Short mmCIF file of C-alpha atoms in Angstrom, two decimals:
data_model
loop_
_atom_site.label_atom_id
_atom_site.label_comp_id
_atom_site.label_asym_id
_atom_site.label_seq_id
_atom_site.Cartn_x
_atom_site.Cartn_y
_atom_site.Cartn_z
CA UNK A 1 -1.72 -33.34 9.33
CA UNK A 2 -4.99 -35.20 9.86
CA UNK A 3 -3.65 -36.23 13.27
CA UNK A 4 -3.09 -32.55 14.07
CA UNK A 5 -6.63 -31.65 13.01
CA UNK A 6 -8.16 -34.47 15.05
CA UNK A 7 -6.18 -33.44 18.11
CA UNK A 8 -7.21 -29.83 17.63
CA UNK A 9 -10.89 -30.81 17.52
CA UNK A 10 -10.57 -32.93 20.68
CA UNK A 11 -8.86 -30.13 22.59
CA UNK A 12 -11.49 -27.66 21.36
CA UNK A 13 -14.36 -29.76 22.71
CA UNK A 14 -12.77 -30.36 26.10
CA UNK A 15 -11.49 -26.80 26.51
CA UNK A 16 -14.87 -25.13 26.09
CA UNK A 17 -17.00 -27.59 28.06
CA UNK A 18 -16.59 -25.05 30.88
CA UNK A 19 -16.41 -21.28 30.75
CA UNK A 20 -13.18 -20.06 29.19
CA UNK A 21 -10.78 -18.55 31.72
CA UNK A 22 -7.60 -18.17 29.72
CA UNK A 23 -6.07 -18.21 26.28
CA UNK A 24 -2.56 -18.16 24.86
CA UNK A 25 -0.69 -15.77 22.57
CA UNK A 26 2.40 -17.38 21.11
CA UNK A 27 5.21 -15.98 18.97
CA UNK A 28 7.84 -18.09 17.22
CA UNK A 29 10.86 -16.24 15.82
CA UNK A 30 14.60 -15.64 15.76
CA UNK A 31 15.83 -14.48 19.15
CA UNK A 32 19.14 -16.12 18.23
CA UNK A 33 20.65 -17.01 14.86
CA UNK A 34 20.37 -15.17 11.51
CA UNK A 35 18.31 -11.92 11.56
CA UNK A 36 18.14 -12.06 15.37
CA UNK A 37 19.39 -8.45 15.33
CA UNK A 38 15.76 -7.66 14.47
CA UNK A 39 14.06 -10.67 16.06
CA UNK A 40 15.23 -10.12 19.62
CA UNK A 41 13.63 -6.66 19.82
CA UNK A 42 10.51 -7.91 18.01
CA UNK A 43 10.14 -10.68 20.61
CA UNK A 44 10.43 -8.14 23.42
CA UNK A 45 7.69 -6.04 21.83
CA UNK A 46 5.32 -9.02 21.61
CA UNK A 47 6.03 -10.10 25.18
CA UNK A 48 5.69 -6.63 26.71
CA UNK A 49 2.47 -5.70 24.92
CA UNK A 50 0.97 -9.02 25.98
CA UNK A 51 1.93 -8.35 29.63
CA UNK A 52 0.54 -4.82 29.32
CA UNK A 53 -2.75 -6.19 27.93
CA UNK A 54 -3.07 -8.46 30.98
CA UNK A 55 -2.30 -5.58 33.33
CA UNK A 56 -4.94 -3.43 31.61
CA UNK A 57 -7.44 -6.33 31.58
CA UNK A 58 -8.05 -5.83 27.87
CA UNK A 59 -9.63 -9.27 27.70
CA UNK A 60 -12.12 -11.01 29.98
CA UNK A 61 -9.73 -13.97 30.18
CA UNK A 62 -6.12 -14.25 31.32
CA UNK A 63 -3.62 -14.14 28.48
CA UNK A 64 -0.63 -16.46 28.67
CA UNK A 65 2.28 -15.03 26.68
CA UNK A 66 4.75 -17.44 25.09
CA UNK A 67 7.82 -16.23 23.18
CA UNK A 68 9.67 -19.15 21.57
CA UNK A 69 13.11 -18.89 19.89
CA UNK A 70 13.04 -20.82 16.60
CA UNK A 71 16.57 -19.72 15.68
CA UNK A 72 15.45 -18.78 12.11
CA UNK A 73 15.03 -22.50 11.48
CA UNK A 74 11.96 -23.42 9.42
CA UNK A 75 11.66 -26.87 10.99
CA UNK A 76 11.57 -25.29 14.46
CA UNK A 77 8.86 -22.88 13.29
CA UNK A 78 6.73 -25.78 12.06
CA UNK A 79 7.24 -27.72 15.31
CA UNK A 80 6.18 -24.66 17.31
CA UNK A 81 3.08 -24.22 15.16
CA UNK A 82 2.08 -27.85 15.58
CA UNK A 83 2.78 -27.80 19.31
CA UNK A 84 0.75 -24.71 20.05
CA UNK A 85 -2.01 -25.05 17.44
CA UNK A 86 -2.35 -28.82 17.56
CA UNK A 87 -1.70 -29.53 21.22
CA UNK A 88 -2.53 -26.30 23.01
CA UNK A 89 -5.31 -24.95 20.78
CA UNK A 90 -3.98 -21.40 20.47
CA UNK A 91 -6.46 -19.24 18.51
CA UNK A 92 -3.86 -17.17 16.62
CA UNK A 93 -0.20 -17.70 15.72
CA UNK A 94 2.44 -14.97 15.50
CA UNK A 95 5.29 -16.05 13.24
CA UNK A 96 8.51 -14.56 11.92
CA UNK A 97 10.68 -15.54 8.94
CA UNK A 98 9.66 -15.66 5.29
CA UNK A 99 10.93 -19.22 4.83
CA UNK A 100 9.17 -20.50 7.93
CA UNK A 101 5.90 -18.80 7.02
CA UNK A 102 5.97 -20.21 3.48
CA UNK A 103 6.68 -23.68 4.92
CA UNK A 104 3.63 -23.65 7.22
CA UNK A 105 1.33 -21.82 4.79
CA UNK A 106 -0.55 -24.97 3.78
CA UNK A 107 -0.93 -26.12 7.40
CA UNK A 108 -2.26 -22.70 8.39
CA UNK A 109 -4.89 -23.00 5.66
CA UNK A 110 -5.80 -26.52 6.78
CA UNK A 111 -6.15 -25.65 10.47
CA UNK A 112 -7.78 -22.23 9.78
CA UNK A 113 -5.76 -20.56 12.54
CA UNK A 114 -5.13 -16.86 11.71
CA UNK A 115 -1.39 -16.21 11.45
CA UNK A 116 0.47 -12.89 11.44
CA UNK A 117 4.15 -13.04 10.38
CA UNK A 118 6.96 -10.60 11.07
CA UNK A 119 7.91 -11.17 7.43
CA UNK A 120 6.20 -8.79 5.05
CA UNK A 121 6.77 -10.97 1.97
CA UNK A 122 3.79 -10.56 -0.35
CA UNK A 123 3.92 -14.24 -1.39
CA UNK A 124 2.73 -15.22 2.08
CA UNK A 125 -0.72 -13.82 1.27
CA UNK A 126 -0.75 -14.72 -2.42
CA UNK A 127 -2.85 -17.73 -3.48
CA UNK A 128 -2.97 -20.64 -2.99
CA UNK A 129 -3.50 -21.25 0.76
CA UNK A 130 -3.87 -17.57 1.56
CA UNK A 131 -7.10 -17.48 3.57
CA UNK A 132 -5.64 -17.20 7.08
CA UNK A 133 -2.32 -15.35 6.62
CA UNK A 134 -2.35 -11.59 7.39
CA UNK A 135 0.54 -9.11 6.87
CA UNK A 136 0.55 -6.47 9.66
CA UNK A 137 1.94 -3.75 7.32
CA UNK A 138 2.76 -3.11 3.65
CA UNK A 139 4.94 -5.67 1.90
CA UNK A 140 8.68 -5.55 1.15
CA UNK A 141 7.79 -5.52 -2.54
CA UNK A 142 5.70 -2.40 -2.10
CA UNK A 143 8.51 -0.78 -0.05
CA UNK A 144 10.97 -1.39 -2.89
CA UNK A 145 8.61 -0.29 -5.65
CA UNK A 146 7.95 2.94 -3.71
CA UNK A 147 11.72 3.51 -3.56
CA UNK A 148 11.96 2.94 -7.32
CA UNK A 149 9.19 5.50 -7.85
CA UNK A 150 11.19 7.99 -5.80
CA UNK A 151 14.27 7.31 -7.95
CA UNK A 152 12.26 7.70 -11.17
CA UNK A 153 10.95 11.07 -10.01
CA UNK A 154 14.50 12.24 -9.37
CA UNK A 155 16.20 10.79 -12.43
CA UNK A 156 14.32 8.95 -15.17
CA UNK A 157 16.53 6.36 -16.85
CA UNK A 158 18.74 5.97 -13.77
CA UNK A 159 20.73 2.79 -13.20
CA UNK A 160 19.73 0.86 -10.07
CA UNK A 161 21.33 -2.17 -8.40
CA UNK A 162 19.66 -4.47 -5.88
CA UNK A 163 21.54 -6.09 -2.97
CA UNK A 164 19.43 -8.77 -1.30
CA UNK A 165 19.68 -11.32 1.49
CA UNK A 166 20.44 -14.87 0.24
CA UNK A 167 17.05 -16.23 1.33
CA UNK A 168 13.37 -16.14 0.27
CA UNK A 169 13.13 -12.96 2.38
CA UNK A 170 15.71 -11.26 0.19
CA UNK A 171 15.03 -12.76 -3.22
CA UNK A 172 11.28 -12.68 -3.63
CA UNK A 173 10.72 -8.90 -4.07
CA UNK A 174 13.14 -8.90 -7.03
CA UNK A 175 10.45 -10.02 -9.49
CA UNK A 176 8.17 -7.10 -8.65
CA UNK A 177 11.13 -4.69 -8.60
CA UNK A 178 12.13 -5.69 -12.14
CA UNK A 179 8.57 -5.22 -13.43
CA UNK A 180 8.26 -1.82 -11.78
CA UNK A 181 11.66 -0.62 -12.99
CA UNK A 182 10.75 -1.44 -16.58
CA UNK A 183 7.48 0.51 -16.32
CA UNK A 184 9.26 3.44 -14.64
CA UNK A 185 12.03 3.64 -17.24
CA UNK A 186 14.78 2.56 -14.84
CA UNK A 187 17.54 0.04 -15.56
CA UNK A 188 18.33 -2.72 -13.06
CA UNK A 189 22.06 -3.25 -13.65
CA UNK A 190 22.65 -6.06 -11.16
CA UNK A 191 21.15 -8.17 -8.37
CA UNK A 192 23.69 -9.36 -5.79
CA UNK A 193 23.10 -11.58 -2.76
CA UNK A 194 24.85 -10.60 0.48
CA UNK A 195 24.53 -12.33 3.86
CA UNK A 196 25.61 -11.43 7.35
CA UNK A 197 29.27 -12.38 6.87
CA UNK A 198 30.02 -9.54 4.43
CA UNK A 199 33.00 -8.05 6.24
CA UNK A 200 34.66 -6.69 3.08
CA UNK A 201 32.38 -5.40 0.31
CA UNK A 202 35.11 -3.77 -1.78
CA UNK A 203 34.72 -6.05 -4.80
CA UNK A 204 30.92 -5.76 -4.70
CA UNK A 205 30.91 -1.97 -4.58
CA UNK A 206 33.60 -1.61 -7.26
CA UNK A 207 31.54 -3.87 -9.53
CA UNK A 208 28.40 -1.76 -9.05
CA UNK A 209 30.40 1.46 -9.58
CA UNK A 210 31.83 0.09 -12.85
CA UNK A 211 28.28 -0.62 -14.03
CA UNK A 212 27.30 2.99 -13.41
CA UNK A 213 24.73 2.08 -10.74
CA UNK A 214 23.88 5.28 -8.91
CA UNK A 215 21.05 3.98 -6.72
CA UNK A 216 21.54 0.89 -4.56
CA UNK A 217 18.40 -0.67 -3.03
CA UNK A 218 18.89 -3.16 -0.20
CA UNK A 219 16.48 -5.92 0.86
CA UNK A 220 18.21 -7.24 3.98
CA UNK A 221 18.58 -6.64 7.72
CA UNK A 222 20.53 -3.74 9.20
CA UNK A 223 23.77 -5.64 9.93
CA UNK A 224 24.83 -6.49 6.36
CA UNK A 225 23.65 -3.07 5.14
CA UNK A 226 25.75 -1.30 7.79
CA UNK A 227 28.86 -3.17 6.62
CA UNK A 228 28.18 -2.08 3.03
CA UNK A 229 27.71 1.54 4.06
CA UNK A 230 30.95 1.60 6.07
CA UNK A 231 32.85 0.16 3.10
CA UNK A 232 31.19 2.66 0.74
CA UNK A 233 32.40 5.46 3.00
CA UNK A 234 35.93 4.03 3.05
CA UNK A 235 35.92 3.87 -0.77
CA UNK A 236 34.58 7.41 -1.18
CA UNK A 237 31.32 6.24 -2.75
CA UNK A 238 28.88 7.92 -0.35
CA UNK A 239 27.42 10.84 -2.27
CA UNK A 240 28.20 9.16 -5.58
CA UNK A 241 25.78 6.34 -4.82
CA UNK A 242 22.42 6.76 -3.10
CA UNK A 243 21.86 3.83 -0.70
CA UNK A 244 18.29 2.84 0.13
CA UNK A 245 16.34 -0.04 1.61
CA UNK A 246 13.10 -1.76 2.61
CA UNK A 247 11.75 -2.04 6.16
CA UNK A 248 14.29 -4.30 7.90
CA UNK A 249 17.31 -2.36 6.58
CA UNK A 250 16.84 0.91 8.43
CA UNK A 251 15.97 2.83 11.54
CA UNK A 252 18.08 3.27 14.65
CA UNK A 253 19.32 -0.31 14.31
CA UNK A 254 21.16 0.81 11.17
CA UNK A 255 22.62 4.05 12.53
CA UNK A 256 23.75 2.25 15.68
CA UNK A 257 25.78 -0.17 13.52
CA UNK A 258 26.86 2.09 10.66
CA UNK A 259 27.47 5.36 12.52
CA UNK A 260 27.84 8.39 10.26
CA UNK A 261 28.06 6.13 7.19
CA UNK A 262 24.26 5.85 7.44
CA UNK A 263 23.84 9.56 6.65
CA UNK A 264 21.41 10.13 3.74
CA UNK A 265 20.24 6.49 3.64
CA UNK A 266 16.66 6.46 2.31
CA UNK A 267 14.33 3.98 3.97
CA UNK A 268 10.76 2.77 3.39
CA UNK A 269 8.64 1.75 6.39
CA UNK A 270 5.08 1.91 7.69
CA UNK A 271 6.10 2.60 11.31
CA UNK A 272 6.49 5.78 13.32
CA UNK A 273 9.95 6.44 14.75
CA UNK A 274 11.04 6.60 18.39
CA UNK A 275 11.80 10.35 18.13
CA UNK A 276 8.24 11.11 16.95
CA UNK A 277 7.17 11.47 20.55
CA UNK A 278 4.01 13.39 19.68
CA UNK A 279 2.50 10.18 18.27
CA UNK A 280 0.28 8.32 20.78
CA UNK A 281 1.64 4.95 19.70
CA UNK A 282 5.25 6.02 20.33
CA UNK A 283 4.25 7.42 23.72
CA UNK A 284 2.80 3.99 24.51
CA UNK A 285 5.97 2.23 23.30
CA UNK A 286 8.06 4.36 25.67
CA UNK A 287 5.65 3.82 28.56
CA UNK A 288 5.55 0.04 28.17
CA UNK A 289 9.29 -0.22 27.58
CA UNK A 290 10.00 1.71 30.78
CA UNK A 291 7.39 -0.28 32.73
CA UNK A 292 9.08 -3.58 31.86
CA UNK A 293 12.60 -2.13 32.24
CA UNK A 294 13.84 -2.74 28.72
CA UNK A 295 17.22 -1.38 27.64
CA UNK A 296 17.19 1.92 25.76
CA UNK A 297 18.44 0.30 22.53
CA UNK A 298 15.55 -2.16 22.60
CA UNK A 299 12.91 0.53 23.15
CA UNK A 300 14.36 2.72 20.40
CA UNK A 301 14.37 -0.13 17.86
CA UNK A 302 11.55 -0.04 15.31
CA UNK A 303 11.34 -3.81 15.73
CA UNK A 304 10.19 -3.36 19.33
CA UNK A 305 7.30 -1.29 17.94
CA UNK A 306 6.69 -3.93 15.24
CA UNK A 307 6.33 -6.68 17.84
CA UNK A 308 3.86 -4.54 19.76
CA UNK A 309 1.81 -3.98 16.62
CA UNK A 310 1.52 -7.72 15.91
CA UNK A 311 0.49 -8.47 19.49
CA UNK A 312 -1.97 -5.58 19.58
CA UNK A 313 -3.67 -6.76 16.38
CA UNK A 314 -4.04 -10.30 17.73
CA UNK A 315 -5.41 -9.11 21.08
CA UNK A 316 -7.81 -6.66 19.45
CA UNK A 317 -9.09 -9.48 17.22
CA UNK A 318 -9.60 -11.67 20.31
CA UNK A 319 -11.57 -8.85 21.92
CA UNK A 320 -13.75 -8.25 18.87
CA UNK A 321 -14.48 -11.89 18.08
CA UNK A 322 -16.90 -12.63 20.91
CA UNK A 323 -17.02 -13.99 24.44
CA UNK A 324 -15.35 -17.32 23.63
CA UNK A 325 -11.96 -16.93 21.98
CA UNK A 326 -11.33 -19.44 19.19
CA UNK A 327 -9.51 -19.39 15.87
CA UNK A 328 -12.86 -18.72 14.17
CA UNK A 329 -13.66 -15.82 16.49
CA UNK A 330 -10.20 -14.29 15.96
CA UNK A 331 -10.69 -14.54 12.19
CA UNK A 332 -14.04 -12.78 12.61
CA UNK A 333 -12.38 -10.08 14.71
CA UNK A 334 -9.55 -9.55 12.21
CA UNK A 335 -11.82 -9.26 9.20
CA UNK A 336 -14.02 -6.74 11.02
CA UNK A 337 -11.16 -4.22 10.96
CA UNK A 338 -12.27 -1.99 8.10
CA UNK A 339 -14.24 1.16 7.38
CA UNK A 340 -15.38 2.86 10.57
CA UNK A 341 -14.10 -0.18 12.53
CA UNK A 342 -10.48 0.08 11.32
CA UNK A 343 -7.99 -0.57 14.14
CA UNK A 344 -5.50 2.19 14.88
CA UNK A 345 -3.20 1.50 17.85
CA UNK A 346 -0.97 4.39 16.71
CA UNK A 347 2.19 2.45 15.85
CA UNK A 348 1.93 2.95 12.07
CA UNK A 349 1.35 5.83 9.66
CA UNK A 350 -2.19 4.71 8.97
CA UNK A 351 -4.78 2.37 10.45
CA UNK A 352 -4.81 -1.42 10.29
CA UNK A 353 -7.54 -2.65 7.96
CA UNK A 354 -8.39 -6.24 7.05
CA UNK A 355 -11.28 -8.01 5.35
CA UNK A 356 -11.85 -11.45 3.89
CA UNK A 357 -10.07 -10.27 0.71
CA UNK A 358 -7.70 -7.61 2.11
CA UNK A 359 -4.90 -9.23 4.13
CA UNK A 360 -2.52 -6.23 4.33
CA UNK A 361 -2.98 -4.32 7.60
CA UNK A 362 -1.37 -0.87 7.69
CA UNK A 363 -1.15 -0.18 3.95
CA UNK A 364 0.47 3.25 4.09
CA UNK A 365 4.22 3.79 4.21
CA UNK A 366 6.62 6.72 4.21
CA UNK A 367 10.12 7.28 2.88
CA UNK A 368 12.55 8.62 5.49
CA UNK A 369 16.16 9.78 5.22
CA UNK A 370 18.89 9.68 7.87
CA UNK A 371 20.28 13.08 8.85
CA UNK A 372 23.79 13.86 10.09
CA UNK A 373 22.91 12.70 13.60
CA UNK A 374 21.57 9.36 12.38
CA UNK A 375 17.90 10.16 12.95
CA UNK A 376 15.49 9.23 10.21
CA UNK A 377 13.23 12.09 9.08
CA UNK A 378 10.23 11.71 6.78
CA UNK A 379 10.78 12.96 3.24
CA UNK A 380 7.29 11.93 2.06
CA UNK A 381 3.88 11.83 3.66
CA UNK A 382 1.96 8.63 4.29
CA UNK A 383 1.31 7.06 0.91
CA UNK A 384 0.84 3.88 -1.08
CA UNK A 385 2.89 2.96 -4.11
CA UNK A 386 0.86 3.55 -7.28
CA UNK A 387 2.99 1.23 -9.39
CA UNK A 388 2.92 -1.74 -7.02
CA UNK A 389 -0.77 -2.41 -7.57
CA UNK A 390 -0.08 -2.60 -11.33
CA UNK A 391 2.86 -5.01 -11.13
CA UNK A 392 1.36 -7.15 -8.35
CA UNK A 393 -2.46 -6.80 -8.36
CA UNK A 394 -4.32 -8.30 -5.41
CA UNK A 395 -5.62 -11.73 -6.28
#
């Protein structure tokens, strides 16, 4: 790593001997491989917002946009970080998977390059090595605790099962969910791991039914959840069980895969939806998507909006940091986003705020429920989970 730091310093000195004319925004994530059902749209959002920023001359320098497929492979993520931070001196890194972000967490701290992941795993910003990692929106753990609060308000003492992805992304919120359930008077009956090859979930669902689990909370991507919902419909369990999930489980990506089996699914997310066309951020999503001729499914995906949010935060931080764009100036720009200077590009149900201690951007979330046509409608206003701050206080 010392070699990487030395190379970074050398590039820094030579790059700014003359007036800065360009800078680079790079994203490393899964365009192919596991969870690419979300990653491909996210990548398109990053790329298009970056191109839009250049067209609008948001910065005084030319922005080079790089979207790199790491195939959900942690080693590829680390190589991309070292290539762009160490060799090309990028001032901010946009990452993706939970595992990859945890793997480079120490290197991010060492190089002091602000990094924004697509993973909303709270452990990424927990100590140690948490000075330069920033979550764009509320964490998966807070999503799930908010869902548990909703269950407790409906039925205190209810039995709840968790179905999670077999990865750090899926597993890590379970600890906070267990703590919250105990405080809320709920019983976690089971925690099952399900990946993307779950073509027959009969045994899983029969097991949860036998346990009396009425509420099923998913921490996964839309594909595996859609397969579970279709099997639940086939087994006559929709209506008997309430299916729910954190950010990457829902939205139009889910209804596209699950069809009418997605009806009544309850979903936690910080983002506005495609059909909320009165929101300025959604109007911008549609405008940019049309400008760069994206397919309708891509534009409608919440992950396209998510990619735009990450890129917009990075570019706004570049703009705020000063005339010369460096990792230090981007950090300064990010941590200026609070109070009257909060950043609100309109993609989320509340502004993006950061400080030296606050590394969660858009902290508000809503719960939404799919109607008979597959559209998700808000069933709560913008809110924060009250219980989450008790089971996982900021450190």
